[in-house]
Coordinates of N, CA and C in Angstrom, one line a residue:
M8 N -54.8 51.2 -29.5 CA -53.9 51.5 -28.5 C -52.9 51.9 -28.5
V9 N -52.5 53.1 -27.5 CA -51.4 54.4 -27.8 C -50.8 53.9 -26.3
I10 N -49.4 53.5 -26.6 CA -48.5 53.4 -25.2 C -47.4 54.4 -25.4
G11 N -47.6 55.4 -26.3 CA -46.3 56.1 -26.5 C -45.4 56.6 -25.4
D12 N -46.3 57.0 -24.0 CA -45.8 57.8 -23.1 C -45.3 56.5 -22.0
L13 N -45.3 55.4 -22.3 CA -45.0 54.4 -21.3 C -43.6 53.9 -21.4
S14 N -43.1 54.5 -19.9 CA -41.7 54.2 -19.8 C -41.2 53.0 -18.7
L15 N -40.0 52.8 -18.7 CA -39.5 51.7 -17.9 C -39.9 52.1 -16.7
G16 N -39.6 53.5 -16.1 CA -40.0 53.7 -14.9 C -41.4 53.7 -14.2
K17 N -42.3 53.9 -15.3 CA -43.8 53.8 -14.9 C -44.2 52.0 -14.8
I18 N -43.6 51.6 -15.8 CA -43.4 49.7 -15.5 C -43.2 49.4 -14.0
I19 N -41.9 49.9 -13.8 CA -41.1 49.5 -12.3 C -42.3 50.2 -11.2
D20 N -42.7 51.3 -11.4 CA -43.4 52.0 -10.5 C -44.7 51.2 -10.3
R21 N -45.2 50.3 -11.5 CA -46.6 50.0 -11.2 C -45.8 48.6 -10.5
R22 N -44.8 47.9 -10.9 CA -44.6 46.6 -10.2 C -44.6 46.8 -8.6
I23 N -44.1 47.9 -7.9 CA -44.0 48.5 -7.3 C -45.1 48.6 -6.0
D24 N -46.2 48.9 -6.9 CA -47.3 49.3 -6.4 C -48.2 48.2 -6.2
F25 N -47.9 47.1 -7.2 CA -48.4 46.2 -7.3 C -48.1 44.8 -6.1
L26 N -47.0 44.8 -5.8 CA -46.1 44.5 -4.7 C -46.9 44.6 -3.6
L27 N -46.7 45.9 -3.0 CA -47.6 46.5 -1.8 C -48.5 46.3 -1.8
H28 N -49.5 46.3 -2.5 CA -51.1 46.8 -2.1 C -51.7 45.9 -3.0
N29 N -51.1 44.6 -3.4 CA -52.4 43.8 -4.2 C -53.0 42.6 -3.1
E30 N -54.4 42.1 -3.3 CA -55.1 41.3 -2.6 C -54.6 40.0 -2.8
I31 N -54.0 39.6 -4.4 CA -53.8 38.3 -4.7 C -52.5 37.5 -3.5
A32 N -51.5 38.4 -3.5 CA -50.4 37.9 -2.6 C -50.0 39.2 -1.7
P33 N -50.7 39.7 -0.3 CA -50.4 40.6 0.3 C -49.0 40.4 0.8
W34 N -48.9 41.8 0.7 CA -47.3 42.1 1.0 C -47.0 41.4 2.6
D35 N -46.0 40.7 2.9 CA -45.6 40.4 4.1 C -44.2 40.8 5.0
G36 N -43.3 41.5 3.8 CA -42.3 42.0 4.5 C -41.4 40.8 4.7
D37 N -41.6 39.8 3.9 CA -40.5 38.6 4.4 C -39.3 39.0 3.5
N38 N -37.8 38.2 3.4 CA -36.8 38.1 2.8 C -37.1 38.3 1.2
Y39 N -38.3 37.6 0.8 CA -38.3 37.3 -0.8 C -38.9 38.6 -1.2
D40 N -39.9 39.2 -0.6 CA -40.7 40.5 -0.7 C -39.5 41.5 -0.8
L41 N -38.5 41.7 0.0 CA -37.9 42.5 0.4 C -36.7 42.7 -0.5
G42 N -36.3 41.3 -1.1 CA -35.7 41.2 -2.2 C -36.0 42.3 -3.3
E43 N -37.4 41.8 -3.8 CA -37.8 42.4 -5.1 C -38.0 44.0 -4.6
K44 N -38.8 44.3 -3.6 CA -38.9 45.8 -3.2 C -37.4 46.3 -3.5
D45 N -36.6 45.8 -2.7 CA -35.2 46.9 -2.8 C -34.8 47.0 -4.6
A46 N -34.7 46.0 -5.2 CA -34.1 45.7 -6.3 C -35.2 46.7 -7.1
L47 N -36.7 46.7 -7.2 CA -37.3 47.4 -7.9 C -37.2 49.0 -7.7
E48 N -36.9 49.3 -6.5 CA -36.9 50.5 -6.0 C -35.5 51.2 -6.3
R49 N -34.6 50.2 -6.3 CA -32.9 50.9 -6.9 C -33.4 51.2 -8.6
M50 N -33.9 50.2 -9.2 CA -33.9 50.4 -10.6 C -34.7 51.6 -11.0
L51 N -36.2 51.8 -10.2 CA -36.9 52.8 -10.4 C -35.8 54.2 -10.5
E52 N -35.1 54.3 -9.2 CA -34.3 55.7 -9.4 C -33.2 55.8 -10.8
D53 N -32.7 54.5 -10.8 CA -31.6 54.4 -12.1 C -32.5 55.1 -13.4
S54 N -33.2 54.4 -13.5 CA -34.1 54.4 -14.7 C -34.4 55.8 -15.2
G55 N -34.6 56.9 -14.6 CA -34.7 58.3 -14.6 C -33.3 59.0 -14.8
K56 N -32.0 58.1 -14.3 CA -30.8 58.9 -14.3 C -29.9 58.6 -15.6
L57 N -30.1 57.0 -15.8 CA -29.2 56.2 -16.7 C -29.9 56.3 -17.8
T58 N -28.8 56.1 -18.9 CA -28.9 55.7 -20.3 C -29.4 54.3 -20.5
E59 N -30.2 53.8 -21.2 CA -30.4 52.3 -21.7 C -29.6 51.6 -21.7
S60 N -28.3 51.8 -22.5 CA -27.2 51.1 -22.1 C -26.5 51.2 -20.9
E61 N -26.3 52.4 -20.3 CA -25.3 52.4 -18.7 C -26.4 51.6 -18.0
F62 N -27.9 51.6 -17.9 CA -28.7 50.9 -16.9 C -28.4 49.4 -17.2
E63 N -28.4 48.9 -18.8 CA -28.2 47.6 -18.9 C -26.8 47.0 -18.6
E64 N -26.1 47.6 -18.6 CA -24.8 47.6 -18.1 C -24.4 47.5 -16.8
K65 N -24.7 48.4 -15.8 CA -25.0 48.2 -14.4 C -25.7 47.2 -14.0
Y66 N -26.7 46.8 -14.5 CA -27.7 45.4 -13.9 C -27.3 44.5 -14.2
L67 N -26.4 44.4 -15.5 CA -25.9 43.3 -16.3 C -24.9 42.7 -15.0
K68 N -24.0 43.4 -14.8 CA -22.9 43.6 -13.6 C -23.1 43.0 -12.5
E69 N -24.5 43.7 -11.9 CA -24.9 43.3 -10.9 C -25.3 41.6 -11.0
L70 N -25.9 41.4 -12.1 CA -26.2 40.1 -11.9 C -24.8 39.0 -11.7
V71 N -23.8 39.5 -12.5 CA -22.5 38.6 -12.6 C -22.1 38.3 -11.3
K72 N -22.1 39.8 -10.3 CA -21.3 39.7 -9.0 C -22.7 38.7 -8.3
L73 N -23.9 38.8 -8.4 CA -24.9 37.9 -7.7 C -24.5 36.5 -7.9
S74 N -24.5 36.1 -9.1 CA -24.0 34.6 -9.5 C -23.0 34.2 -9.2
N75 N -21.6 35.1 -9.0 CA -20.3 34.5 -8.3 C -20.7 34.5 -7.0
W76 N -21.6 35.3 -6.1 CA -21.6 35.2 -4.7 C -22.5 34.1 -4.8
F77 N -23.6 33.4 -5.2 CA -24.3 32.3 -5.1 C -23.4 30.9 -5.6
D78 N -22.5 31.3 -6.4 CA -21.6 30.0 -6.8 C -20.6 29.6 -5.9
G79 N -20.6 30.6 -5.0 CA -19.4 30.3 -4.0 C -19.8 30.3 -2.6
K80 N -21.2 29.4 -2.5 CA -21.7 29.5 -1.3 C -22.7 28.3 -1.1
E81 N -22.8 27.9 -0.4 CA -24.1 26.7 0.2 C -25.1 27.3 0.5
Y82 N -26.6 27.1 -0.1 CA -27.8 27.5 0.6 C -28.1 27.7 1.9
C83 N -28.4 28.5 2.6 CA -28.5 28.6 3.8 C -29.9 29.6 4.3
K84 N -31.1 29.5 4.7 CA -32.0 29.7 5.2 C -31.5 31.1 6.1
D85 N -30.7 30.6 6.8 CA -30.4 31.7 8.0 C -29.8 32.9 7.2
D86 N -29.3 32.7 6.3 CA -28.6 33.6 5.5 C -29.6 34.5 4.5
D87 N -29.7 35.7 4.0 CA -30.4 36.2 3.4 C -30.4 35.7 1.8
D88 N -30.2 34.2 1.2 CA -30.1 33.8 0.5 C -31.7 34.3 -0.6
E89 N -32.9 34.1 -0.2 CA -34.1 34.2 -0.3 C -34.1 35.6 -0.8
Y90 N -33.6 36.6 0.0 CA -33.3 38.2 -0.3 C -32.3 38.1 -1.7
Y91 N -31.3 37.4 -1.9 CA -30.8 37.9 -2.8 C -31.4 37.2 -4.1
E92 N -31.9 36.1 -3.9 CA -32.5 35.3 -5.0 C -33.7 36.0 -5.9
S93 N -34.3 36.6 -4.8 CA -35.6 37.6 -5.3 C -34.9 38.7 -5.9
Y94 N -33.9 39.4 -5.3 CA -33.5 40.5 -5.7 C -32.6 40.5 -7.3
N95 N -32.0 39.1 -7.5 CA -31.7 38.7 -8.8 C -32.7 38.5 -9.8
N96 N -33.6 37.7 -9.6 CA -34.6 37.6 -10.3 C -35.7 38.6 -10.9
T97 N -35.7 39.6 -9.9 CA -36.3 41.0 -10.2 C -35.1 41.9 -11.4
I98 N -34.2 41.8 -11.3 CA -33.6 42.5 -12.2 C -33.5 41.8 -13.1
V99 N -33.5 40.2 -13.4 CA -33.5 39.7 -14.5 C -35.3 39.9 -15.6
S100 N -36.1 40.3 -14.6 CA -37.2 40.4 -15.1 C -37.4 41.8 -15.7
I101 N -36.8 42.7 -15.0 CA -36.5 44.1 -15.8 C -35.9 44.2 -16.5
L102 N -34.6 43.9 -16.8 CA -33.6 43.5 -17.8 C -34.6 43.1 -19.1
E103 N -35.1 42.0 -18.8 CA -36.0 41.1 -20.3 C -36.9 42.0 -20.6
L104 N -37.4 43.0 -20.1 CA -38.2 43.9 -21.0 C -37.4 44.5 -21.9
I105 N -36.2 45.0 -21.4 CA -35.5 45.8 -22.4 C -34.8 44.9 -23.5
N106 N -34.7 43.8 -23.3 CA -34.0 43.1 -24.3 C -34.1 41.3 -23.6
P107 N -34.8 40.8 -24.4 CA -35.3 39.3 -24.0 C -34.3 38.5 -24.0
L108 N -33.1 39.0 -24.5 CA -31.8 38.0 -24.3 C -31.0 37.9 -23.0
H109 N -32.1 39.2 -22.2 CA -31.0 39.0 -20.5 C -31.7 38.3 -19.9
K110 N -33.3 37.5 -20.2 CA -33.5 36.5 -20.0 C -32.2 35.5 -19.5
Y111 N -31.4 35.0 -19.9 CA -30.4 34.2 -20.2 C -28.8 35.2 -19.6
A112 N -29.0 35.0 -18.4 CA -28.1 35.9 -17.7 C -26.5 35.8 -17.9
P113 N -25.8 36.8 -17.8 CA -24.4 36.5 -18.0 C -23.7 35.9 -17.2
S114 N -22.9 34.7 -17.1 CA -22.1 34.3 -16.4 C -20.7 34.7 -15.8
D115 N -20.6 35.9 -16.6 CA -19.1 36.3 -16.0 C -19.2 37.8 -16.7
G116 N -18.2 38.8 -16.4 CA -18.1 40.0 -16.4 C -17.2 40.4 -17.3

């Protein structure tokens, strides 16, 4: 099996397509789905513009920012907590494809 032409952008694009069109867990546009979609779309755009190290650095900083935000607030369903939780988890899942160490997100910048 040759996968020499498989890029991070293709993987992210497939995740977006699955999120929006699968029949297993159909798209309903709730905050959790929107967080995943927004993170994937942003990362897809950056995957074509940034080097690997720039991409990792940008999104590791984003994870630190999100972690600090979560640490400083109480969970509230009325806030966009589900959106940001999904956004965060999606970033981790894509970074983990680049380096499995990224599963253990940094706690500070």
